[in-house]
Tab-separated table of C-alpha atoms (C1' of nucleotides) in Angstrom:
chain	number	residue	atom	x	y	z
D	1110	UNK	CA	89.258	92.113	109.494
D	1111	UNK	CA	86.229	93.379	107.656
D	1112	UNK	CA	86.544	95.901	104.851
D	1113	UNK	CA	85.261	99.340	105.680
D	1114	UNK	CA	83.708	100.017	102.261
D	1115	UNK	CA	81.799	96.743	102.594
D	1116	UNK	CA	80.526	97.777	106.023
D	1117	UNK	CA	79.518	101.181	104.700
D	1118	UNK	CA	77.550	99.729	101.821
D	1119	UNK	CA	76.011	96.766	103.657
D	1120	UNK	CA	75.440	98.120	107.115
D	1121	UNK	CA	72.091	96.424	107.750
D	1122	UNK	CA	73.262	93.092	106.393
D	1123	UNK	CA	76.424	93.139	108.494
D	1124	UNK	CA	74.492	93.827	111.687
D	1125	UNK	CA	71.918	91.190	110.854
D	1126	UNK	CA	74.518	88.534	110.083
D	1127	UNK	CA	76.615	89.319	113.130
D	1128	UNK	CA	73.483	88.764	115.197
D	1129	UNK	CA	73.914	85.068	114.349
D	1130	UNK	CA	76.869	85.230	116.695
D	1131	UNK	CA	74.616	86.619	119.376
D	1132	UNK	CA	76.192	90.020	119.275
D	1133	UNK	CA	74.466	93.289	118.737
D	1134	UNK	CA	76.971	95.042	116.544
D	1135	UNK	CA	74.910	98.159	115.890
D	1136	UNK	CA	77.034	100.396	118.070
D	1137	UNK	CA	80.332	99.029	116.777
D	1138	UNK	CA	79.280	99.319	113.164
D	1139	UNK	CA	78.059	102.885	113.662
D	1140	UNK	CA	81.381	103.721	115.259
D	1141	UNK	CA	83.283	102.220	112.362
D	1142	UNK	CA	81.341	104.349	109.915
D	1143	UNK	CA	81.770	107.495	111.981
D	1144	UNK	CA	85.472	106.905	112.601
D	1145	UNK	CA	85.996	106.292	108.942
D	1146	UNK	CA	84.219	109.477	107.947
D	1147	UNK	CA	86.330	111.402	110.406
D	1148	UNK	CA	89.433	109.682	109.141
D	1149	UNK	CA	88.721	110.644	105.550
D	1150	UNK	CA	87.975	114.220	106.545
D	1151	UNK	CA	91.339	114.504	108.296
D	1152	UNK	CA	93.090	112.837	105.396
D	1153	UNK	CA	91.669	115.342	102.934
D	1154	UNK	CA	92.590	118.243	105.129
D	1155	UNK	CA	96.122	116.956	105.561
D	1156	UNK	CA	96.493	116.312	101.842
D	1157	UNK	CA	95.434	119.858	101.033
D	1158	UNK	CA	97.910	121.279	103.520
D	1159	UNK	CA	100.714	119.167	102.095
D	1160	UNK	CA	99.754	120.116	98.561
D	1161	UNK	CA	100.004	123.779	99.413
D	1162	UNK	CA	103.315	123.258	101.122
D	1163	UNK	CA	104.671	121.344	98.131
D	1164	UNK	CA	103.690	124.145	95.771
D	1165	UNK	CA	105.349	126.753	97.946
D	1166	UNK	CA	108.549	124.731	98.187
D	1167	UNK	CA	108.791	124.645	94.433
D	1168	UNK	CA	108.255	128.389	94.278
D	1169	UNK	CA	110.959	128.962	96.851
D	1170	UNK	CA	113.363	126.904	94.792
D	1171	UNK	CA	112.600	129.005	91.736
D	1172	UNK	CA	112.947	132.263	93.659
D	1173	UNK	CA	116.371	131.252	94.936
D	1174	UNK	CA	117.450	130.430	91.429
D	1175	UNK	CA	116.400	133.842	90.160
D	1176	UNK	CA	118.059	135.515	93.143
D	1177	UNK	CA	114.908	136.798	94.820
D	1178	UNK	CA	116.020	135.825	98.285
D	1179	UNK	CA	113.727	138.177	100.184
D	1180	UNK	CA	110.611	136.878	98.508
D	1181	UNK	CA	111.781	133.364	99.195
D	1182	UNK	CA	112.238	134.080	102.866
D	1183	UNK	CA	108.698	135.414	103.088
D	1184	UNK	CA	107.367	132.178	101.669
D	1185	UNK	CA	109.510	130.171	104.045
D	1186	UNK	CA	107.610	131.594	106.965
D	1187	UNK	CA	104.396	130.409	105.452
D	1188	UNK	CA	105.709	126.903	104.886
D	1189	UNK	CA	106.791	126.597	108.475
D	1190	UNK	CA	103.234	127.439	109.523
D	1191	UNK	CA	101.911	124.814	107.126
D	1192	UNK	CA	104.411	122.358	108.490
D	1193	UNK	CA	103.098	122.771	111.986
D	1194	UNK	CA	99.532	122.452	110.807
D	1195	UNK	CA	100.326	119.298	108.880
D	1196	UNK	CA	102.118	117.817	111.847
D	1197	UNK	CA	99.039	118.237	113.998
D	1198	UNK	CA	96.787	116.866	111.307
D	1199	UNK	CA	99.039	113.889	110.773
D	1200	UNK	CA	98.922	113.062	114.450
D	1201	UNK	CA	95.154	113.361	114.569
D	1202	UNK	CA	94.890	111.225	111.479
D	1203	UNK	CA	97.099	108.456	112.779
D	1204	UNK	CA	95.323	108.289	116.117
D	1205	UNK	CA	91.973	108.164	114.332
D	1206	UNK	CA	93.193	105.446	111.996
D	1207	UNK	CA	94.535	103.482	114.914
D	1208	UNK	CA	91.254	103.778	116.761
D	1209	UNK	CA	89.421	102.586	113.685
D	1210	UNK	CA	91.720	99.603	113.285
D	1211	UNK	CA	91.442	98.660	116.913
D	1212	UNK	CA	87.712	98.661	116.476
D	1213	UNK	CA	87.910	96.596	113.314
D	1214	UNK	CA	90.171	94.038	115.001
D	1215	UNK	CA	87.416	93.403	117.497
D	1216	UNK	CA	84.669	92.719	114.979
D	1217	UNK	CA	84.425	89.064	113.960
D	1218	UNK	CA	83.787	87.905	110.435
D	1219	UNK	CA	80.288	88.092	109.040
D	1220	UNK	CA	78.864	84.552	109.084
D	1221	UNK	CA	77.769	82.956	105.849
D	1222	UNK	CA	74.069	82.887	105.060
D	1223	UNK	CA	73.874	79.167	105.849
D	1224	UNK	CA	75.265	79.521	109.382
D	1225	UNK	CA	72.517	78.787	111.883
D	1226	UNK	CA	71.932	81.150	114.730
D	1227	UNK	CA	72.728	79.574	118.076
D	1228	UNK	CA	73.676	80.046	121.677
D	1229	UNK	CA	76.216	77.294	122.191
D	1230	UNK	CA	77.827	74.282	120.614
D	1231	UNK	CA	74.582	72.449	121.241
D	1232	UNK	CA	73.118	74.420	118.345
D	1233	UNK	CA	75.649	73.183	115.811
D	1234	UNK	CA	73.932	71.481	112.952
D	1235	UNK	CA	74.781	67.873	112.194
D	1236	UNK	CA	74.781	67.593	108.432
D	1237	UNK	CA	76.399	64.231	107.838
D	1238	UNK	CA	77.212	61.037	109.667
D	1239	UNK	CA	78.999	57.933	108.516
D	1240	UNK	CA	80.627	54.773	109.869
D	1241	UNK	CA	79.450	52.171	112.311
D	1242	UNK	CA	80.112	52.533	115.970
D	1243	UNK	CA	81.823	49.309	116.945
D	1244	UNK	CA	80.539	47.070	119.689
D	1245	UNK	CA	83.471	46.677	122.016
D	1246	UNK	CA	84.311	43.789	124.287
D	1247	UNK	CA	83.531	43.963	127.994
D	1248	UNK	CA	86.854	45.267	129.209
D	1249	UNK	CA	87.147	48.112	126.689
D	1250	UNK	CA	89.254	50.998	127.964
D	1251	UNK	CA	89.602	54.706	127.263
D	1252	UNK	CA	92.746	55.558	125.278
D	1253	UNK	CA	94.775	56.811	128.223
D	1254	UNK	CA	94.407	53.404	129.857
D	1255	UNK	CA	95.253	51.667	126.598
D	1256	UNK	CA	98.310	53.879	126.192
D	1257	UNK	CA	99.551	52.676	129.560
D	1258	UNK	CA	98.584	49.050	129.050
D	1259	UNK	CA	100.527	48.747	125.794
D	1260	UNK	CA	103.218	51.251	126.806
D	1261	UNK	CA	102.850	53.413	123.711
D	1262	UNK	CA	102.281	56.872	125.220
D	1263	UNK	CA	103.816	58.042	128.481
D	1264	UNK	CA	102.027	61.042	129.953
D	1265	UNK	CA	103.931	60.981	133.260
D	1266	UNK	CA	107.260	61.041	131.488
D	1267	UNK	CA	106.090	64.117	129.600
D	1268	UNK	CA	105.174	65.674	132.926
D	1269	UNK	CA	108.680	65.073	134.169
D	1270	UNK	CA	110.461	66.393	131.121
D	1271	UNK	CA	108.241	69.379	130.424
D	1272	UNK	CA	104.844	69.416	132.101
D	1273	UNK	CA	101.246	68.358	131.613
D	1274	UNK	CA	100.101	68.218	128.026
D	1275	UNK	CA	103.430	67.178	126.525
D	1276	UNK	CA	103.123	63.411	126.076
D	1277	UNK	CA	105.959	61.097	125.091
D	1278	UNK	CA	105.134	58.601	122.340
D	1279	UNK	CA	107.070	55.373	122.503
D	1280	UNK	CA	107.732	52.335	120.309
D	1281	UNK	CA	104.682	51.410	118.297
D	1282	UNK	CA	102.969	54.547	119.539
D	1283	UNK	CA	105.676	56.725	118.022
D	1284	UNK	CA	105.620	54.688	114.855
D	1285	UNK	CA	101.863	55.038	114.590
D	1286	UNK	CA	102.213	58.821	114.882
D	1287	UNK	CA	104.757	58.862	112.089
D	1288	UNK	CA	102.519	56.615	110.014
D	1289	UNK	CA	99.558	58.929	110.422
D	1290	UNK	CA	101.601	61.999	109.453
D	1291	UNK	CA	102.984	60.288	106.364
D	1292	UNK	CA	99.577	58.933	105.413
D	1293	UNK	CA	97.874	62.333	105.767
D	1294	UNK	CA	100.579	64.097	103.782
D	1295	UNK	CA	100.387	61.485	101.043
D	1296	UNK	CA	96.616	61.849	100.832
D	1297	UNK	CA	96.905	65.618	100.659
D	1298	UNK	CA	99.620	65.736	98.031
D	1299	UNK	CA	97.702	63.168	95.973
D	1300	UNK	CA	94.784	65.603	96.059
D	1301	UNK	CA	96.985	68.326	94.592
D	1302	UNK	CA	98.326	70.057	97.687
D	1303	UNK	CA	101.979	71.032	97.625
D	1304	UNK	CA	103.897	69.917	100.680
D	1305	UNK	CA	105.693	72.531	102.759
D	1306	UNK	CA	107.889	72.416	105.829
D	1307	UNK	CA	107.291	75.586	107.739
D	1308	UNK	CA	108.917	77.463	110.609
D	1309	UNK	CA	107.572	76.556	114.035
D	1310	UNK	CA	108.082	80.076	115.321
D	1311	UNK	CA	106.699	83.233	113.796
D	1312	UNK	CA	107.314	86.913	114.291
D	1313	UNK	CA	104.841	89.475	115.474
D	1314	UNK	CA	103.825	90.581	111.981
D	1315	UNK	CA	102.805	87.041	111.079
D	1316	UNK	CA	100.841	86.548	114.284
D	1317	UNK	CA	99.012	89.768	113.486
D	1318	UNK	CA	98.485	88.720	109.897
D	1319	UNK	CA	96.408	85.666	110.696
D	1320	UNK	CA	94.722	87.271	113.688
D	1321	UNK	CA	96.367	85.482	116.622
D	1322	UNK	CA	97.391	88.935	117.758
D	1323	UNK	CA	96.260	91.132	119.299
D	1324	UNK	CA	93.329	89.354	120.930
D	1325	UNK	CA	94.626	85.791	121.371
D	1326	UNK	CA	98.063	86.655	122.678
D	1327	UNK	CA	97.631	84.574	125.825
D	1328	UNK	CA	96.994	81.414	123.808
D	1329	UNK	CA	100.451	81.316	122.277
D	1330	UNK	CA	103.820	80.534	123.797
D	1331	UNK	CA	105.877	83.674	123.509
D	1332	UNK	CA	109.671	83.654	123.282
D	1333	UNK	CA	110.169	87.089	124.740
D	1334	UNK	CA	113.933	87.247	124.272
D	1335	UNK	CA	113.503	87.290	120.505
D	1336	UNK	CA	109.844	88.300	120.366
D	1337	UNK	CA	108.800	85.152	118.525
D	1338	UNK	CA	105.720	83.041	118.990
D	1339	UNK	CA	105.449	79.244	118.848
D	1340	UNK	CA	102.848	78.434	116.239
D	1341	UNK	CA	99.436	77.260	117.474
D	1342	UNK	CA	98.756	75.831	113.999
D	1343	UNK	CA	100.464	75.588	110.609
D	1344	UNK	CA	97.824	78.017	109.407
D	1345	UNK	CA	99.915	80.851	110.828
D	1346	UNK	CA	103.206	80.332	108.953
D	1347	UNK	CA	101.364	78.763	106.012
D	1348	UNK	CA	98.979	81.610	105.415
D	1349	UNK	CA	101.645	84.246	106.051
D	1350	UNK	CA	103.482	82.963	102.992
D	1351	UNK	CA	100.991	85.185	101.218
D	1352	UNK	CA	101.269	88.281	103.371
D	1353	UNK	CA	101.726	91.382	101.176
D	1354	UNK	CA	101.505	89.303	98.052
D	1355	UNK	CA	99.746	90.073	94.780
D	1356	UNK	CA	99.111	86.899	92.821
D	1357	UNK	CA	98.192	86.768	89.192
D	1358	UNK	CA	94.775	85.307	88.554
D	1359	UNK	CA	96.315	82.343	86.756
D	1360	UNK	CA	98.175	81.358	89.923
D	1361	UNK	CA	94.881	80.658	91.681
D	1362	UNK	CA	93.982	78.447	93.335
D	1363	UNK	CA	96.991	77.906	95.567
D	1364	UNK	CA	96.853	74.783	97.682
D	1365	UNK	CA	99.462	73.783	100.194
D	1366	UNK	CA	99.786	71.259	102.962
D	1367	UNK	CA	102.210	70.920	105.811
D	1368	UNK	CA	102.878	68.922	108.903
D	1369	UNK	CA	103.860	70.808	112.043
D	1370	UNK	CA	103.714	70.360	115.753
D	1371	UNK	CA	101.320	72.891	117.276
D	1372	UNK	CA	101.741	74.640	120.592
D	1373	UNK	CA	98.877	75.971	122.643
D	1374	UNK	CA	98.881	77.272	126.165
D	1375	UNK	CA	95.222	76.361	126.664
D	1376	UNK	CA	95.193	78.525	129.755
D	1377	UNK	CA	92.296	77.754	132.021
D	1378	UNK	CA	91.515	74.305	130.652
D	1379	UNK	CA	91.339	71.442	133.083
D	1380	UNK	CA	89.198	68.550	134.192
D	1381	UNK	CA	88.188	65.145	132.896
D	1382	UNK	CA	87.348	66.327	129.381
D	1383	UNK	CA	90.997	67.216	128.805
D	1384	UNK	CA	92.349	63.834	129.854
D	1385	UNK	CA	94.826	61.882	127.840
D	1386	UNK	CA	95.074	63.039	124.255
D	1387	UNK	CA	91.889	65.062	124.342
D	1388	UNK	CA	93.660	68.372	124.824
D	1389	UNK	CA	97.392	68.978	124.746
D	1390	UNK	CA	99.899	71.807	124.835
D	1391	UNK	CA	101.912	70.223	122.061
D	1392	UNK	CA	100.335	68.129	119.357
D	1393	UNK	CA	100.878	67.205	115.740
D	1394	UNK	CA	98.710	68.323	112.891
D	1395	UNK	CA	98.704	68.191	109.128
D	1396	UNK	CA	97.053	71.231	107.677
D	1397	UNK	CA	95.663	72.125	104.263
D	1398	UNK	CA	95.508	75.740	103.142
D	1399	UNK	CA	93.968	77.217	100.022
D	1400	UNK	CA	93.961	80.626	98.402
D	1401	UNK	CA	91.000	80.916	96.092
D	1402	UNK	CA	89.247	83.241	93.698
D	1403	UNK	CA	86.267	84.710	95.573
D	1404	UNK	CA	83.804	83.208	93.111
D	1405	UNK	CA	85.163	79.726	93.727
D	1406	UNK	CA	85.882	79.608	97.438
D	1407	UNK	CA	82.684	77.883	98.523
D	1408	UNK	CA	83.102	75.157	95.943
D	1409	UNK	CA	86.625	74.737	97.258
D	1410	UNK	CA	85.299	74.481	100.801
D	1411	UNK	CA	83.020	71.631	99.742
D	1412	UNK	CA	85.939	69.894	98.065
D	1413	UNK	CA	87.993	70.207	101.238
D	1414	UNK	CA	85.144	68.700	103.229
D	1415	UNK	CA	84.952	65.802	100.774
D	1416	UNK	CA	88.678	65.313	101.056
D	1417	UNK	CA	88.604	65.009	104.851
D	1418	UNK	CA	85.584	62.726	104.593
D	1419	UNK	CA	87.540	60.457	102.302
D	1420	UNK	CA	90.359	60.148	104.819
D	1421	UNK	CA	88.088	59.313	107.750
D	1422	UNK	CA	86.266	56.824	105.591
D	1423	UNK	CA	89.525	55.110	104.699
D	1424	UNK	CA	90.471	54.980	108.362
D	1425	UNK	CA	87.044	53.436	108.988
D	1426	UNK	CA	86.313	55.671	111.913
D	1427	UNK	CA	82.747	56.622	112.783
D	1428	UNK	CA	82.428	60.364	112.294
D	1429	UNK	CA	79.993	63.178	111.794
D	1430	UNK	CA	80.150	66.626	110.264
D	1431	UNK	CA	78.767	69.697	111.979
D	1432	UNK	CA	77.999	73.038	110.475
D	1433	UNK	CA	78.990	75.342	113.279
D	1434	UNK	CA	76.380	77.750	114.544
D	1435	UNK	CA	76.995	81.456	114.959
D	1436	UNK	CA	78.007	81.061	118.580
D	1437	UNK	CA	80.678	78.479	117.791
D	1438	UNK	CA	82.093	79.600	114.460
D	1439	UNK	CA	85.552	81.055	115.046
D	1440	UNK	CA	86.292	84.758	114.993
D	1441	UNK	CA	87.819	84.928	111.529
D	1442	UNK	CA	85.651	82.348	109.814
D	1443	UNK	CA	82.535	82.876	107.719
D	1444	UNK	CA	81.612	79.203	107.585
D	1445	UNK	CA	83.146	76.272	109.425
D	1446	UNK	CA	82.556	72.537	109.263
D	1447	UNK	CA	83.832	70.496	112.165
D	1448	UNK	CA	84.578	66.809	111.872
D	1449	UNK	CA	84.125	64.690	114.963
D	1450	UNK	CA	85.167	61.102	115.496
D	1451	UNK	CA	83.200	58.985	117.920
D	1452	UNK	CA	85.323	57.854	120.778
D	1453	UNK	CA	83.583	54.678	121.781
D	1454	UNK	CA	85.234	54.021	125.100
D	1455	UNK	CA	84.677	57.598	126.242
D	1456	UNK	CA	81.221	57.633	124.689
D	1457	UNK	CA	81.720	61.073	123.193
D	1458	UNK	CA	82.534	62.869	119.972
D	1459	UNK	CA	86.027	64.296	119.526
D	1460	UNK	CA	86.814	67.109	117.127
D	1461	UNK	CA	89.487	66.007	114.685
D	1462	UNK	CA	89.199	68.603	111.958
D	1463	UNK	CA	87.852	72.047	111.361
D	1464	UNK	CA	87.477	73.299	107.809
D	1465	UNK	CA	86.762	76.975	107.245
D	1466	UNK	CA	86.310	79.632	104.638
D	1467	UNK	CA	87.575	82.992	105.839
D	1468	UNK	CA	86.553	84.784	102.661
D	1469	UNK	CA	88.489	88.094	102.622
D	1470	UNK	CA	88.722	88.423	106.398
D	1471	UNK	CA	92.292	87.156	106.667
D	1472	UNK	CA	93.308	88.408	103.228
D	1473	UNK	CA	92.381	91.943	104.211
D	1474	UNK	CA	94.763	91.938	107.137
D	1475	UNK	CA	97.408	90.046	105.196
D	1476	UNK	CA	96.997	92.231	102.101
D	1477	UNK	CA	96.720	89.081	100.037
D	1478	UNK	CA	95.443	90.078	96.629
D	1479	UNK	CA	95.296	88.871	93.068
D	1480	UNK	CA	95.150	90.828	89.837
D	1481	UNK	CA	91.662	90.239	88.491
D	1482	UNK	CA	90.557	90.101	84.875
D	1483	UNK	CA	90.139	93.871	84.854
D	1484	UNK	CA	93.735	94.283	85.957
D	1485	UNK	CA	92.725	95.513	89.392
D	1486	UNK	CA	93.981	94.140	92.663
D	1487	UNK	CA	91.300	92.309	94.569
D	1488	UNK	CA	91.411	90.504	97.905
D	1489	UNK	CA	91.577	86.738	97.567
D	1490	UNK	CA	89.726	84.229	99.738
D	1491	UNK	CA	91.625	82.034	102.170
D	1492	UNK	CA	90.537	78.656	103.488
D	1493	UNK	CA	92.094	76.082	105.688
D	1494	UNK	CA	91.406	72.835	107.389
D	1495	UNK	CA	93.013	70.148	109.446
D	1496	UNK	CA	93.763	67.093	107.414
D	1497	UNK	CA	94.085	65.966	110.109
D	1498	UNK	CA	94.917	66.643	113.751
D	1499	UNK	CA	96.735	63.657	115.202
D	1500	UNK	CA	95.935	63.145	118.884
D	1501	UNK	CA	92.206	62.694	118.688
D	1502	UNK	CA	92.417	60.598	115.553
D	1503	UNK	CA	94.870	58.464	117.475
D	1504	UNK	CA	92.504	58.361	120.433
D	1505	UNK	CA	89.711	57.305	118.093
D	1506	UNK	CA	91.819	54.568	116.553
D	1507	UNK	CA	92.996	53.223	119.905
D	1508	UNK	CA	89.512	53.132	121.359
D	1509	UNK	CA	87.578	51.932	118.339
D	1510	UNK	CA	90.094	49.361	117.154
D	1511	UNK	CA	90.749	47.733	120.520
D	1512	UNK	CA	90.162	44.029	120.880
D	1513	UNK	CA	90.946	41.560	123.620
D	1514	UNK	CA	94.089	40.587	121.677
D	1515	UNK	CA	95.323	44.116	121.231
D	1516	UNK	CA	94.742	47.227	119.153
D	1517	UNK	CA	94.366	46.615	115.451
D	1518	UNK	CA	95.983	49.016	113.028
D	1519	UNK	CA	93.639	50.411	110.339
D	1520	UNK	CA	94.355	48.742	107.046
D	1521	UNK	CA	95.413	51.920	105.206
D	1522	UNK	CA	98.086	52.544	107.823
D	1523	UNK	CA	99.625	49.098	107.868
D	1524	UNK	CA	102.035	49.779	105.028
D	1525	UNK	CA	103.233	52.798	106.987
D	1526	UNK	CA	103.510	51.126	110.393
D	1527	UNK	CA	104.892	47.798	109.307
D	1528	UNK	CA	102.746	46.064	111.933
D	1529	UNK	CA	99.076	45.116	112.127
D	1530	UNK	CA	98.438	45.023	115.821
D	1531	UNK	CA	99.638	46.689	118.980
D	1532	UNK	CA	99.816	44.140	121.743
W	400	G	C1'	129.888	86.693	118.343
W	401	G	C1'	133.808	90.336	115.556
W	402	A	C1'	135.066	93.385	110.874
W	403	G	C1'	133.377	95.442	106.297
W	404	A	C1'	129.630	96.316	102.296
W	405	A	C1'	124.714	96.820	100.874
W	406	A	C1'	118.949	97.370	100.914
W	407	U	C1'	115.341	101.363	94.821
W	408	G	C1'	109.122	99.004	90.984
W	409	G	C1'	107.438	91.429	89.383
W	410	C	C1'	113.067	90.752	88.454
W	411	A	C1'	117.828	93.013	87.167
W	412	G	C1'	119.727	97.781	87.702
W	413	A	C1'	120.643	103.593	87.137
W	414	G	C1'	119.880	107.610	90.156
W	415	U	C1'	124.007	111.396	95.747
W	416	G	C1'	119.424	117.866	97.672
W	417	G	C1'	114.390	120.755	93.650
W	418	U	C1'	113.548	119.273	86.654
W	419	C	C1'	112.325	111.780	90.423
W	420	G	C1'	107.091	107.813	91.563
W	421	A	C1'	111.995	107.260	89.729
W	422	A	C1'	116.317	106.033	83.422
W	423	U	C1'	117.302	101.449	80.971
W	424	G	C1'	116.809	96.156	80.213
W	425	C	C1'	113.930	91.758	81.166
W	426	G	C1'	109.162	90.076	82.361
W	427	G	C1'	103.558	91.051	82.096
W	428	C	C1'	99.360	92.992	79.221
W	429	A	C1'	97.199	94.960	74.496
W	430	G	C1'	97.815	95.652	69.319
W	431	U	C1'	100.255	95.062	64.181
W	432	C	C1'	102.122	90.994	61.274
W	433	U	C1'	100.799	85.338	60.964
W	434	U	C1'	96.188	79.950	59.168
W	435	G	C1'	98.011	79.651	64.467
W	436	A	C1'	102.373	80.300	67.385
W	437	A	C1'	107.338	82.274	67.744
W	438	A	C1'	110.293	86.434	66.244
W	439	A	C1'	110.032	91.577	65.114
W	440	C	C1'	107.648	96.237	65.734
W	441	U	C1'	104.137	99.749	68.408
W	442	G	C1'	101.695	101.027	72.768
W	443	U	C1'	100.975	100.059	77.855
W	444	U	C1'	102.478	98.317	82.722
W	445	G	C1'	104.199	99.680	90.947
W	446	A	C1'	101.139	100.142	95.522
W	447	G	C1'	97.881	102.636	99.002
W	448	G	C1'	94.592	106.765	100.328
W	449	G	C1'	91.092	110.168	98.195
W	450	U	C1'	87.152	111.579	94.333
W	451	C	C1'	80.947	110.236	90.840
W	452	A	C1'	85.287	111.047	87.940
W	453	C	C1'	89.496	114.232	87.939
W	454	A	C1'	92.606	116.964	91.081
W	455	C	C1'	95.492	115.954	95.040
W	456	C	C1'	98.334	113.174	98.972
W	457	U	C1'	101.655	109.131	100.740
W	458	C	C1'	105.263	105.226	99.817
W	459	C	C1'	112.675	104.136	97.135
W	460	G	C1'	113.924	98.094	103.973
W	461	G	C1'	111.375	100.121	109.231
W	462	G	C1'	111.490	104.356	112.634
W	463	G	C1'	113.352	109.244	113.810
W	464	G	C1'	116.051	113.822	112.373
W	465	U	C1'	118.351	118.055	109.247
W	466	U	C1'	116.152	121.298	105.230
W	467	C	C1'	111.602	125.872	102.358
W	468	G	C1'	112.456	121.050	99.740
W	469	A	C1'	115.172	114.128	100.884
W	470	A	C1'	115.493	107.913	97.128
W	471	U	C1'	119.807	111.287	97.738
W	472	C	C1'	122.543	114.173	104.081
W	473	C	C1'	122.520	112.505	109.627
W	474	C	C1'	120.962	108.976	113.688
W	475	U	C1'	118.865	104.317	114.852
W	476	C	C1'	116.766	99.489	114.108
W	477	U	C1'	116.096	95.293	110.938
W	478	U	C1'	117.621	92.279	107.035
W	479	U	C1'	121.081	90.485	103.273
W	480	C	C1'	126.060	89.654	101.385
W	481	U	C1'	131.620	89.013	102.104
W	482	C	C1'	135.623	87.758	105.547
W	483	C	C1'	136.826	85.725	110.549
W	484	G	C1'	135.175	82.785	114.843
W	485	C	C1'	131.827	78.890	116.527
W	486	C	C1'	128.828	74.841	115.089
W	487	A	C1'	124.294	70.255	113.799
RNA sequence: GGAGAAAUGGCAGAGUGGUCGAAUGCGGCAGUCUUGAAAACUGUUGAGGGUCACACCUCCGGGGGUUCGAAUCCCUCUUUCUCCGCCA
């Protein structure tokens, strides 16, 4: 969530930048400022009442000691009045604070200066493109047909065991998945990321910390018996490592990577564009997460982009990079680059990675701070990116590497798979 | 799942109704000394709110209660440890 002092001091800028998201935030921002003023007024009033009450309590103690019981009893009456007053004030204060927070939860992050204004994903800005789109043979198939032909992914079996969106990978298909995970993790750790294995379920506090709650509750699988949520991305457990943490400046930057399955309800999604591996309820992803000094976070974002580029280049997949427009940039992000691989047989681009700088938006909710050179606690910047999400990379490989003899395995993966062709 | 014990600042660990935001040690930071470092010595060092800055307020696992007054007493929840049971 945004920081109130920042909103107070940069009101015009905040409204102007939020307009990139096609929202007129004037009313919301005015409310934030008003609520906050009211909140501070109540706080001061409550503090004064408590101060008075504290002083009187000390006096009463002294009076008892010196045996002046009557005087003490007189003061007691006054403290009970103050107590009632403070109780009312405390209630008013907490309801005002809650109202303010609820409001703040609903305001998305302020987009970075470079984010283009836009109405839909059509306004995303293509900033880079690389790799040749292969010319496929006449009988080229989309990946869900290939999966069936070579018996490497069984969607129907997943239907039987669980339901739609929970595919079963078999034989060389399963091995290829494992190869991709190992390859991604190796690339990430070679780039300095520390590998983590994280819990696949998180508690409510963690889901709140990274912003899945309260607004995206319906997107997560919820284990009601124990009030735990299945993670929609490793970002949730990974970033919550740093909830309520004060780092020393020398510990920055922190960079971690982790492989996890991801679970998403994807309520309301259906149709041809979600066929096969294009959209799943359970999928695998290797994530990279960074905690950065605010002055260095945008450099770090560029480095993350370069890192993902390097991987796609090694896999020899045709891809492009989009700078997301205001309409498409996610709620918590200030600047997001999406990577899309061209799926030749489907003749469309598939998102395989999303790399974002959240600036202090997540850190504020998480209370993730570092002790700066002046010895003061300051919110850190958080960033994350997929490096990479498996299913669509797999779809891209299957479709782009298909030949009449079978599906070739990208060279960099061959040492991981132990085979060169799926046939 | 059953029985018992515990939860205090970055860590360890005192504190059982007012003099406690909290001893002491370690760690961190600054300084003295040193060519530099280490050691030693001196000082400093929790977080949040609030203020131009002070003042002031809140926080001793979470929530509630008793009391003029709670880290300290009571209730409750959570977590950890020990023992037993079960178990990959």
